[in-house]
Amino acid sequence: MHSDIERILIPRNALARRVAELADELARDLDALDPDAEIVLIPVLTGSIIFVADLIRHLPHKLRIEVVTASSYPGRATTSQGAALAGPLPEDLTGRHVLLIDDILDSGSTLTLLREELHRRGPQWLRTCVLLRKQTERARSVPCEYVGFEIADEFVVGYGLDYDNYYRNLPEIAVLRKDAM
Ligand code: IMP
Ligand code: MG
């Protein structure tokens, strides 16, 4: 697997440090809002699993997790094919504190669609958190309150992100060799 990697973009210690910082930021905001607020985290499968697993272990709050499934890069696609929901959304969000979490913000079609759908369910507080955001006009135009890293507009894998469902288990964020795609 490692022979498919061209270079490491974000090493594991930098990921760990930044995820802890993001959790602190989030914890501060939640405490300022209401220290007893119960939070619903909504991770987008499958790419956000590692990020969410690391993030929640820094959050001392009472929280619940409701996963959603969406896909805009099916299979071997390396450009967005348009977002689609592939399952139900949580229903009981009225008056709740909701944090939508994804691995990466690229075209933004996934998060735009999900945020609209969640907003319609009447949460009291709704924010979005991503580990990575591509440095494009399009990505920056999508509302997102918590961003781990800004990265160049290139296709990355690892730490949950895939190519054709592989490489999610890489502990770093990496760029694949062209001949591996
Ligand atoms: P968007 O809807 O175009 O913003 O794409 C978001 C989804 O596409 C993410 O949840 C990822 O699963 C996938 N995606 C976007 N860029 C990349 C990438 O560079 N590597 C792997 N997956 C990506
Ligand atoms: Mg994804």
Coordinates of N, CA, C and O and ligand atoms in Angstrom, one line a residue:
M1 N 0.8 -1.2 0.0 CA 0.0 0.0 0.0 C 0.9 1.3 0.0 O 0.6 2.2 -0.7
H2 N 1.9 1.2 0.8 CA 2.7 2.5 0.9 C 3.5 2.8 -0.4 O 3.8 4.0 -0.6
S3 N 3.6 1.8 -1.3 CA 4.3 2.1 -2.6 C 3.3 2.9 -3.5 O 3.7 3.5 -4.5
D4 N 2.0 3.0 -3.1 CA 1.1 3.8 -3.9 C 1.1 5.3 -3.5 O 0.5 6.1 -4.1
I5 N 1.8 5.6 -2.4 CA 1.8 6.9 -1.9 C 2.9 7.8 -2.5 O 4.0 7.4 -2.5
E6 N 2.5 8.9 -3.0 CA 3.5 9.8 -3.6 C 4.2 10.6 -2.5 O 5.4 10.7 -2.4
R7 N 3.4 11.2 -1.6 CA 3.9 12.0 -0.5 C 2.9 12.1 0.6 O 1.7 12.1 0.4
I8 N 3.4 12.4 1.8 CA 2.6 12.6 3.0 C 2.3 14.1 3.0 O 3.2 14.9 3.0
L9 N 1.0 14.5 3.1 CA 0.7 15.9 3.2 C 0.6 16.4 4.6 O 1.1 17.4 5.0
I10 N -0.1 15.5 5.4 CA -0.3 15.9 6.9 C 0.1 14.7 7.7 O -0.6 13.6 7.7
P11 N 1.2 14.7 8.4 CA 1.6 13.6 9.3 C 0.7 13.4 10.5 O 0.0 14.3 10.9
R12 N 0.8 12.2 11.1 CA -0.1 11.9 12.1 C 0.0 12.8 13.4 O -1.1 13.1 14.0
N13 N 1.2 13.2 13.7 CA 1.2 14.1 14.9 C 0.6 15.4 14.7 O -0.1 16.0 15.6
A14 N 0.6 16.0 13.4 CA 0.0 17.2 13.1 C -1.5 17.0 13.1 O -2.3 17.9 13.6
L15 N -2.0 15.9 12.7 CA -3.4 15.6 12.7 C -3.9 15.5 14.1 O -4.9 16.1 14.5
A16 N -3.2 14.8 15.0 CA -3.6 14.6 16.4 C -3.7 16.0 17.1 O -4.6 16.3 17.8
R17 N -2.7 16.8 16.8 CA -2.6 18.1 17.5 C -3.8 19.0 17.1 O -4.5 19.6 17.9
R18 N -4.0 19.0 15.8 CA -5.1 19.9 15.3 C -6.5 19.4 15.7 O -7.4 20.2 16.0
V19 N -6.7 18.1 15.7 CA -8.0 17.6 16.1 C -8.2 17.9 17.6 O -9.4 18.3 18.0
A20 N -7.2 17.9 18.4 CA -7.4 18.3 19.8 C -7.7 19.8 19.9 O -8.6 20.2 20.7
E21 N -7.1 20.6 19.1 CA -7.4 22.1 19.1 C -8.8 22.3 18.7 O -9.5 23.2 19.3
L22 N -9.2 21.6 17.6 CA -10.6 21.8 17.1 C -11.6 21.4 18.2 O -12.6 22.1 18.4
A23 N -11.3 20.4 18.9 CA -12.2 19.9 20.0 C -12.3 21.0 21.1 O -13.4 21.3 21.6
D24 N -11.2 21.6 21.4 CA -11.1 22.7 22.4 C -12.0 23.8 22.0 O -12.8 24.4 22.8
E25 N -11.8 24.2 20.7 CA -12.6 25.3 20.2 C -14.1 25.0 20.3 O -14.9 25.9 20.8
L26 N -14.5 23.8 19.9 CA -15.8 23.4 19.9 C -16.4 23.4 21.3 O -17.5 23.8 21.6
A27 N -15.6 22.8 22.2 CA -16.0 22.7 23.6 C -16.2 24.1 24.2 O -17.2 24.3 25.0
R28 N -15.3 25.0 23.9 CA -15.5 26.4 24.4 C -16.8 27.0 23.9 O -17.5 27.6 24.7
D29 N -17.1 26.8 22.6 CA -18.3 27.4 22.1 C -19.5 26.8 22.7 O -20.5 27.4 23.0
L30 N -19.5 25.5 22.9 CA -20.6 24.8 23.5 C -20.9 25.2 24.9 O -22.0 25.4 25.3
D31 N -19.8 25.4 25.7 CA -19.9 25.8 27.1 C -20.5 27.2 27.2 O -21.3 27.5 28.0
A32 N -20.0 28.1 26.2 CA -20.5 29.5 26.2 C -22.0 29.5 25.9 O -22.7 30.4 26.4
L33 N -22.4 28.6 25.1 CA -23.8 28.5 24.7 C -24.7 28.0 25.8 O -25.7 28.6 26.2
D34 N -24.4 26.9 26.4 CA -25.1 26.2 27.4 C -24.3 25.0 27.9 O -24.2 24.0 27.2
P35 N -23.8 25.1 29.1 CA -22.9 24.0 29.5 C -23.6 22.6 29.6 O -23.0 21.6 29.6
D36 N -25.0 22.7 29.7 CA -25.7 21.4 29.9 C -26.3 21.0 28.6 O -27.1 20.0 28.6
A37 N -26.0 21.7 27.5 CA -26.6 21.4 26.2 C -26.3 19.9 25.8 O -25.1 19.5 26.0
E38 N -27.3 19.2 25.3 CA -27.0 17.9 24.8 C -26.8 18.0 23.3 O -27.5 18.7 22.6
I39 N -25.7 17.4 22.9 CA -25.3 17.6 21.5 C -25.6 16.4 20.7 O -25.4 15.3 21.1
V40 N -26.0 16.6 19.4 CA -26.1 15.5 18.5 C -25.0 15.7 17.4 O -25.0 16.7 16.7
L41 N -24.1 14.8 17.3 CA -23.1 14.8 16.3 C -23.6 14.0 15.1 O -24.1 12.9 15.3
I42 N -23.4 14.6 13.9 CA -23.9 13.9 12.7 C -22.7 13.7 11.7 O -22.5 14.6 10.9
P43 N -22.0 12.6 11.9 CA -20.9 12.3 11.0 C -21.4 11.8 9.6 O -22.4 11.0 9.6
V44 N -20.8 12.2 8.6 CA -21.1 11.7 7.2 C -20.2 10.5 6.9 O -19.0 10.6 6.9
L45 N -20.9 9.4 6.7 CA -20.1 8.2 6.4 C -19.7 8.2 5.0 O -20.3 8.8 4.1
T46 N -18.6 7.6 4.6 CA -17.7 6.8 5.5 C -16.5 7.5 5.9 O -15.8 7.2 6.9
G47 N -16.2 8.6 5.1 CA -14.9 9.3 5.3 C -14.6 9.9 6.6 O -13.5 10.1 7.0
S48 N -15.7 10.2 7.4 CA -15.4 11.0 8.7 C -15.2 10.0 9.9 O -15.0 10.5 11.0
I49 N -15.2 8.7 9.7 CA -15.1 7.8 10.8 C -13.9 8.0 11.7 O -14.0 8.0 13.0
I50 N -12.7 8.2 11.1 CA -11.5 8.3 12.0 C -11.5 9.6 12.7 O -11.2 9.7 13.9
F51 N -11.8 10.6 11.9 CA -11.8 12.0 12.5 C -12.8 12.1 13.6 O -12.4 12.6 14.7
V52 N -14.0 11.6 13.5 CA -15.0 11.6 14.5 C -14.5 10.8 15.8 O -14.7 11.2 16.9
A53 N -14.0 9.7 15.5 CA -13.5 8.8 16.6 C -12.5 9.5 17.4 O -12.5 9.5 18.7
D54 N -11.6 10.3 16.8 CA -10.5 11.0 17.5 C -11.1 12.3 18.2 O -10.8 12.6 19.3
L55 N -12.0 13.0 17.4 CA -12.6 14.2 18.0 C -13.4 14.0 19.2 O -13.2 14.7 20.2
I56 N -14.2 13.0 19.2 CA -15.2 12.9 20.4 C -14.4 12.5 21.7 O -14.9 12.8 22.7
R57 N -13.3 11.9 21.5 CA -12.5 11.5 22.8 C -11.9 12.7 23.4 O -11.4 12.6 24.5
H58 N -12.0 13.9 22.8 CA -11.5 15.2 23.4 C -12.7 16.0 23.9 O -12.5 17.0 24.5
L59 N -14.0 15.5 23.7 CA -15.1 16.3 24.1 C -15.8 15.7 25.3 O -16.2 14.5 25.3
P60 N -15.8 16.4 26.4 CA -16.3 15.9 27.7 C -17.9 16.0 27.8 O -18.4 15.5 28.8
H61 N -18.5 16.5 26.7 CA -20.0 16.7 26.8 C -20.8 15.5 26.7 O -20.3 14.5 26.2
K62 N -22.0 15.7 27.1 CA -23.0 14.6 26.9 C -23.4 14.7 25.5 O -23.9 15.7 25.0
L63 N -23.2 13.6 24.7 CA -23.5 13.7 23.3 C -24.0 12.4 22.7 O -23.8 11.3 23.3
R64 N -24.7 12.6 21.6 CA -25.1 11.4 20.9 C -24.6 11.5 19.4 O -24.4 12.6 18.9
I65 N -24.5 10.3 18.8 CA -24.1 10.2 17.4 C -25.2 9.7 16.5 O -25.7 8.6 16.9
E66 N -25.5 10.4 15.5 CA -26.5 9.9 14.5 C -25.8 9.9 13.1 O -25.6 11.0 12.6
V67 N -25.4 8.8 12.6 CA -24.6 8.9 11.3 C -25.6 9.1 10.1 O -26.8 8.7 10.2
V68 N -25.1 9.7 9.1 CA -25.8 9.8 7.8 C -24.9 9.3 6.7 O -23.6 9.3 6.8
T69 N -25.5 8.9 5.6 CA -24.7 8.3 4.5 C -24.9 9.2 3.3 O -26.1 9.5 2.9
A70 N -23.8 9.7 2.7 CA -23.9 10.5 1.5 C -22.7 10.1 0.7 O -21.7 9.7 1.2
S71 N -22.8 10.4 -0.6 CA -21.7 10.1 -1.5 C -21.7 11.0 -2.7 O -22.7 11.2 -3.3
S72 N -20.6 11.6 -2.9 CA -20.5 12.4 -4.1 C -19.3 12.0 -5.0 O -19.1 12.5 -6.1
Y73 N -18.5 11.1 -4.4 CA -17.3 10.6 -5.2 C -17.4 9.1 -5.2 O -16.6 8.4 -4.7
P74 N -18.4 8.5 -5.9 CA -18.6 7.1 -5.8 C -17.4 6.4 -6.5 O -16.9 6.8 -7.5
G75 N -17.0 5.2 -6.0 CA -16.0 4.4 -6.6 C -14.7 5.1 -6.9 O -14.1 5.7 -6.0
R76 N -14.3 5.0 -8.2 CA -13.0 5.6 -8.5 C -13.1 7.0 -9.0 O -12.1 7.5 -9.5
A77 N -14.2 7.7 -8.8 CA -14.3 9.1 -9.2 C -13.3 9.9 -8.3 O -13.2 9.7 -7.1
T78 N -12.6 10.9 -9.0 CA -11.8 11.8 -8.2 C -12.2 13.2 -8.4 O -11.6 14.2 -8.0
T79 N -13.4 13.4 -9.0 CA -14.1 14.7 -9.0 C -15.5 14.5 -8.6 O -16.0 13.4 -8.8
S80 N -16.1 15.5 -8.0 CA -17.5 15.3 -7.4 C -18.5 15.0 -8.5 O -18.5 15.6 -9.6
Q81 N -19.3 14.0 -8.3 CA -20.4 13.6 -9.2 C -21.7 14.1 -8.8 O -22.8 13.6 -9.3
G82 N -21.8 15.0 -7.8 CA -23.0 15.5 -7.3 C -23.5 14.7 -6.1 O -23.3 13.5 -6.1
A83 N -23.9 15.4 -5.1 CA -24.2 14.7 -3.8 C -25.5 13.9 -3.9 O -26.5 14.4 -4.5
A84 N -25.5 12.8 -3.1 CA -26.8 12.1 -3.0 C -26.8 11.5 -1.6 O -25.8 11.0 -1.1
L85 N -28.0 11.5 -1.0 CA -28.2 10.9 0.3 C -28.4 9.4 0.1 O -29.2 9.1 -0.9
A86 N -27.9 8.6 0.9 CA -28.1 7.1 0.7 C -28.7 6.5 1.8 O -28.6 5.3 2.1
G87 N -29.5 7.2 2.6 CA -30.2 6.7 3.8 C -31.0 7.7 4.5 O -31.0 8.9 4.0
P88 N -31.6 7.3 5.6 CA -32.5 8.3 6.3 C -31.7 9.3 7.1 O -30.5 9.1 7.4
L89 N -32.3 10.4 7.4 CA -31.7 11.4 8.3 C -32.4 11.4 9.7 O -33.5 11.0 9.7
P90 N -31.6 11.7 10.7 CA -32.3 11.7 12.0 C -33.5 12.7 12.0 O -33.4 13.8 11.4
E91 N -34.6 12.3 12.7 CA -35.8 13.1 12.7 C -35.9 14.0 13.9 O -36.4 15.1 13.7
D92 N -35.5 13.6 15.1 CA -35.8 14.3 16.3 C -34.8 15.4 16.6 O -34.0 15.3 17.6
L93 N -34.7 16.4 15.8 CA -33.6 17.4 16.0 C -34.2 18.8 16.4 O -33.4 19.7 16.7
T94 N -35.5 18.8 16.6 CA -36.1 20.1 17.0 C -35.5 20.6 18.3 O -35.5 19.9 19.3
G95 N -35.0 21.9 18.3 CA -34.4 22.5 19.5 C -33.1 22.0 20.0 O -32.6 22.3 21.0
R96 N -32.5 21.1 19.2 CA -31.2 20.5 19.6 C -30.0 21.2 19.1 O -30.1 22.1 18.2
H97 N -28.9 20.9 19.7 CA -27.6 21.4 19.2 C -26.9 20.4 18.3 O -26.6 19.3 18.8
V98 N -26.8 20.7 17.1 CA -26.4 19.8 16.1 C -25.1 20.2 15.4 O -24.9 21.3 15.0
L99 N -24.2 19.2 15.3 CA -22.9 19.4 14.6 C -22.7 18.4 13.5 O -22.7 17.2 13.8
L100 N -22.7 18.9 12.3 CA -22.5 18.1 11.1 C -21.0 18.0 10.9 O -20.3 18.9 10.9
I101 N -20.6 16.7 10.7 CA -19.1 16.5 10.6 C -18.8 15.7 9.3 O -19.3 14.6 9.1
D102 N -17.8 16.3 8.5 CA -17.4 15.5 7.3 C -15.9 15.5 7.3 O -15.2 16.3 8.0
D103 N -15.3 14.7 6.4 CA -13.9 14.6 6.3 C -13.3 15.8 5.5 O -12.3 16.4 5.9
I104 N -14.0 16.1 4.4 CA -13.4 17.1 3.5 C -14.5 18.0 2.8 O -15.6 17.4 2.5
L105 N -14.2 19.2 2.7 CA -15.1 20.1 2.0 C -14.5 20.5 0.7 O -13.4 21.1 0.6
D106 N -15.1 20.0 -0.4 CA -14.6 20.2 -1.7 C -15.6 21.0 -2.6 O -15.5 22.2 -2.5
S107 N -16.4 20.4 -3.3 CA -17.4 21.1 -4.1 C -18.5 21.7 -3.1 O -19.1 22.7 -3.4
G108 N -18.6 21.0 -2.0 CA -19.6 21.5 -1.0 C -21.0 21.0 -1.2 O -21.9 21.2 -0.5
S109 N -21.2 20.2 -2.3 CA -22.6 19.8 -2.6 C -23.1 18.9 -1.5 O -24.3 18.9 -1.1
T110 N -22.3 18.0 -0.9 CA -22.7 17.1 0.2 C -23.2 17.9 1.4 O -24.3 17.7 1.9
L111 N -22.3 18.8 1.8 CA -22.6 19.5 3.1 C -23.8 20.5 2.9 O -24.6 20.8 3.8
T112 N -23.9 21.1 1.7 CA -25.0 22.0 1.4 C -26.3 21.3 1.5 O -27.2 21.7 2.1
L113 N -26.4 20.2 0.8 CA -27.6 19.3 0.8 C -27.9 18.9 2.3 O -29.1 19.1 2.7
L114 N -27.0 18.4 3.0 CA -27.2 17.9 4.3 C -27.6 19.0 5.3 O -28.6 18.9 6.1
R115 N -26.9 20.1 5.2 CA -27.2 21.3 6.1 C -28.7 21.8 5.9 O -29.4 22.1 6.8
E116 N -29.1 21.9 4.6 CA -30.4 22.3 4.3 C -31.5 21.3 4.9 O -32.4 21.7 5.5
E117 N -31.2 20.0 4.7 CA -32.1 19.0 5.2 C -32.2 19.1 6.8 O -33.2 18.9 7.4
L118 N -31.0 19.3 7.4 CA -31.0 19.3 8.9 C -31.7 20.6 9.4 O -32.4 20.5 10.4
H119 N -31.4 21.7 8.7 CA -32.0 23.0 9.1 C -33.5 22.9 9.1 O -34.2 23.4 10.0
R120 N -34.0 22.2 8.1 CA -35.5 22.0 8.0 C -36.1 21.3 9.3 O -37.3 21.4 9.5
R121 N -35.2 20.5 10.0 CA -35.7 19.8 11.2 C -35.7 20.6 12.4 O -35.9 20.1 13.5
G122 N -35.4 21.9 12.3 CA -35.6 22.9 13.4 C -34.6 22.8 14.6 O -35.0 23.0 15.7
P123 N -33.3 22.5 14.4 CA -32.4 22.5 15.5 C -32.2 24.0 16.0 O -32.4 24.9 15.3
Q124 N -31.8 24.1 17.3 CA -31.6 25.4 17.9 C -30.2 25.9 17.5 O -30.0 27.1 17.5
W125 N -29.3 25.0 17.2 CA -27.9 25.4 16.9 C -27.5 24.4 15.9 O -27.6 23.2 16.1
L126 N -26.9 24.9 14.8 CA -26.5 24.0 13.7 C -25.2 24.5 13.1 O -25.1 25.6 12.6
R127 N -24.1 23.7 13.3 CA -22.9 24.1 12.7 C -22.2 22.9 12.0 O -22.6 21.8 12.2
T128 N -21.2 23.3 11.2 CA -20.5 22.2 10.4 C -19.0 22.2 10.7 O -18.4 23.3 10.9
C129 N -18.5 21.0 10.8 CA -17.1 20.9 11.1 C -16.4 19.9 10.0 O -17.0 18.8 9.8
V130 N -15.3 20.3 9.5 CA -14.6 19.4 8.5 C -13.2 19.3 8.9 O -12.6 20.3 9.4
L131 N -12.6 18.2 8.6 CA -11.1 18.1 8.9 C -10.3 18.9 7.9 O -9.4 19.6 8.2
L132 N -10.7 18.8 6.6 CA -10.0 19.4 5.5 C -10.9 20.3 4.7 O -12.1 19.9 4.5
R133 N -10.3 21.4 4.2 CA -11.1 22.2 3.2 C -10.2 22.5 2.1 O -9.0 23.0 2.3
K134 N -10.6 22.3 0.9 CA -9.8 22.6 -0.3 C -9.8 24.1 -0.5 O -10.8 24.8 -0.3
Q135 N -8.7 24.6 -0.9 CA -8.6 26.1 -1.1 C -9.1 26.5 -2.5 O -8.4 26.7 -3.4
T136 N -10.4 26.4 -2.6 CA -11.1 26.8 -3.8 C -12.2 27.8 -3.4 O -12.7 27.8 -2.3
E137 N -12.6 28.7 -4.4 CA -13.7 29.6 -4.2 C -14.9 28.9 -3.8 O -15.6 29.3 -2.9
R138 N -15.2 27.8 -4.5 CA -16.4 27.0 -4.3 C -16.5 26.5 -2.8 O -17.5 26.6 -2.2
A139 N -15.4 25.9 -2.4 CA -15.3 25.3 -1.0 C -15.5 26.4 0.0 O -16.2 26.3 1.0
R140 N -14.9 27.6 -0.2 CA -15.0 28.7 0.8 C -16.4 29.3 0.8 O -16.7 30.0 1.8
S141 N -17.2 29.1 -0.2 CA -18.5 29.8 -0.3 C -19.5 28.9 0.5 O -20.6 29.4 0.7
V142 N -19.1 27.8 1.0 CA -20.1 26.9 1.7 C -19.9 27.2 3.2 O -18.8 27.2 3.7
P143 N -21.0 27.4 3.9 CA -20.9 27.7 5.4 C -20.3 26.5 6.1 O -20.7 25.4 6.0
C144 N -19.2 26.8 6.9 CA -18.5 25.8 7.7 C -17.8 26.5 8.8 O -16.9 27.3 8.5
E145 N -18.2 26.3 10.0 CA -17.6 27.0 11.1 C -16.3 26.5 11.7 O -15.5 27.2 12.3
Y146 N -16.1 25.2 11.5 CA -14.8 24.6 12.1 C -14.1 23.9 11.0 O -14.6 22.9 10.4
V147 N -12.8 24.3 10.7 CA -12.0 23.7 9.7 C -10.7 23.3 10.3 O -10.0 24.1 10.9
G148 N -10.3 22.0 10.1 CA -9.0 21.6 10.6 C -7.9 22.1 9.8 O -7.0 22.8 10.3
F149 N -7.8 21.8 8.5 CA -6.7 22.2 7.7 C -7.2 22.7 6.3 O -8.2 22.1 5.8
E150 N -6.6 23.8 5.8 CA -6.8 24.2 4.4 C -5.8 23.5 3.6 O -4.6 23.5 3.9
I151 N -6.2 22.8 2.5 CA -5.3 22.1 1.6 C -5.4 22.5 0.2 O -6.5 23.0 -0.2
A152 N -4.4 22.3 -0.6 CA -4.4 22.6 -2.0 C -5.5 21.8 -2.7 O -5.9 20.7 -2.2
D153 N -5.9 22.2 -3.9 CA -6.9 21.5 -4.6 C -6.4 20.2 -5.3 O -6.2 20.2 -6.5
E154 N -6.1 19.2 -4.5 CA -5.6 17.9 -5.1 C -6.3 16.8 -4.3 O -6.8 16.9 -3.2
F155 N -6.3 15.6 -4.9 CA -7.0 14.5 -4.4 C -6.2 13.8 -3.3 O -5.0 13.4 -3.5
V156 N -6.7 13.7 -2.1 CA -6.0 13.1 -1.0 C -6.7 11.8 -0.4 O -7.9 11.7 -0.6
V157 N -5.9 11.0 0.3 CA -6.5 9.8 0.9 C -5.9 9.7 2.3 O -4.9 10.3 2.7
G158 N -6.4 8.7 3.1 CA -5.9 8.4 4.4 C -6.8 9.1 5.5 O -7.6 9.9 5.3
Y159 N -6.6 8.6 6.7 CA -7.3 9.1 7.9 C -8.8 9.1 7.6 O -9.5 10.1 7.9
G160 N -9.3 8.1 7.0 CA -10.7 8.0 6.7 C -11.0 8.2 5.2 O -12.0 7.7 4.7
L161 N -10.2 9.0 4.5 CA -10.5 9.4 3.1 C -10.1 8.2 2.2 O -9.0 7.7 2.4
D162 N -10.9 8.0 1.2 CA -10.6 6.9 0.3 C -10.4 7.2 -1.1 O -10.7 8.3 -1.6
Y163 N -9.8 6.2 -1.8 CA -9.9 6.2 -3.3 C -10.4 4.8 -3.6 O -9.8 3.8 -3.2
D164 N -11.6 4.7 -4.2 CA -12.2 3.4 -4.5 C -12.4 2.6 -3.3 O -12.2 1.3 -3.3
N165 N -12.6 3.3 -2.1 CA -12.8 2.6 -0.8 C -11.6 2.1 -0.2 O -11.6 1.4 0.9
Y166 N -10.4 2.3 -0.8 CA -9.1 1.9 -0.2 C -8.5 3.1 0.5 O -8.8 4.2 0.3
Y167 N -7.4 2.8 1.2 CA -6.5 3.8 1.9 C -7.1 4.5 3.1 O -6.4 5.4 3.6
R168 N -8.3 4.1 3.5 CA -8.9 4.8 4.7 C -8.1 4.6 5.9 O -8.1 5.4 6.8
N169 N -7.3 3.5 6.0 CA -6.6 3.1 7.2 C -5.2 3.7 7.2 O -4.5 3.5 8.2
L170 N -4.8 4.5 6.2 CA -3.5 5.2 6.4 C -3.6 6.2 7.5 O -4.5 6.9 7.6
P171 N -2.6 6.2 8.4 CA -2.7 7.1 9.5 C -2.4 8.6 9.2 O -2.6 9.5 10.0
E172 N -1.9 8.8 8.0 CA -1.6 10.2 7.6 C -2.6 10.6 6.4 O -3.2 9.8 5.8
I173 N -2.6 11.9 6.1 CA -3.3 12.4 4.9 C -2.2 12.4 3.8 O -1.1 13.0 4.0
A174 N -2.4 11.7 2.7 CA -1.4 11.5 1.7 C -2.0 11.8 0.3 O -3.2 11.7 0.1
V175 N -1.0 12.0 -0.6 CA -1.3 12.1 -2.0 C -0.9 10.8 -2.7 O 0.2 10.3 -2.5
L176 N -1.8 10.3 -3.6 CA -1.5 9.0 -4.2 C -0.6 9.3 -5.5 O -0.7 10.3 -6.1
R177 N 0.1 8.2 -5.8 CA 0.9 8.3 -7.1 C -0.2 8.3 -8.2 O -1.2 7.6 -8.1
K178 N 0.1 8.9 -9.3 CA -0.8 9.0 -10.4 C -1.2 7.6 -11.0 O -2.3 7.3 -11.3
D179 N -0.1 6.7 -11.0 CA -0.4 5.4 -11.5 C -1.1 4.4 -10.5 O -1.4 3.3 -10.9
A180 N -1.4 4.9 -9.3 CA -2.2 4.1 -8.4 C -3.7 4.5 -8.6 O -4.6 3.8 -7.9
M181 N -4.0 5.5 -9.4 CA -5.4 5.9 -9.5 C -6.0 5.5 -10.9 O -5.3 5.4 -11.9
Ligands
IMP1 P1 -18.1 17.6 -2.0 O1 -19.6 17.3 -1.9 O2 -17.6 17.8 -3.3 O3 -17.7 18.7 -1.0 O4 -17.4 16.3 -1.5 C1 -17.4 15.8 -0.3 C2 -17.1 14.3 -0.3 O5 -16.4 13.9 -1.4 C3 -16.3 14.0 0.9 O6 -17.1 13.6 2.0 C4 -15.4 12.9 0.5 O7 -15.9 11.7 0.8 C5 -15.3 13.1 -1.0 N1 -14.0 13.8 -1.4 C6 -13.8 15.1 -1.8 N2 -12.5 15.3 -2.0 C7 -11.9 14.2 -1.8 C8 -10.5 13.9 -1.8 O8 -9.5 14.6 -2.1 N3 -10.2 12.6 -1.4 C9 -11.1 11.7 -1.1 N4 -12.4 11.9 -1.0 C10 -12.8 13.2 -1.4
MG2 MG -17.3 11.0 2.0

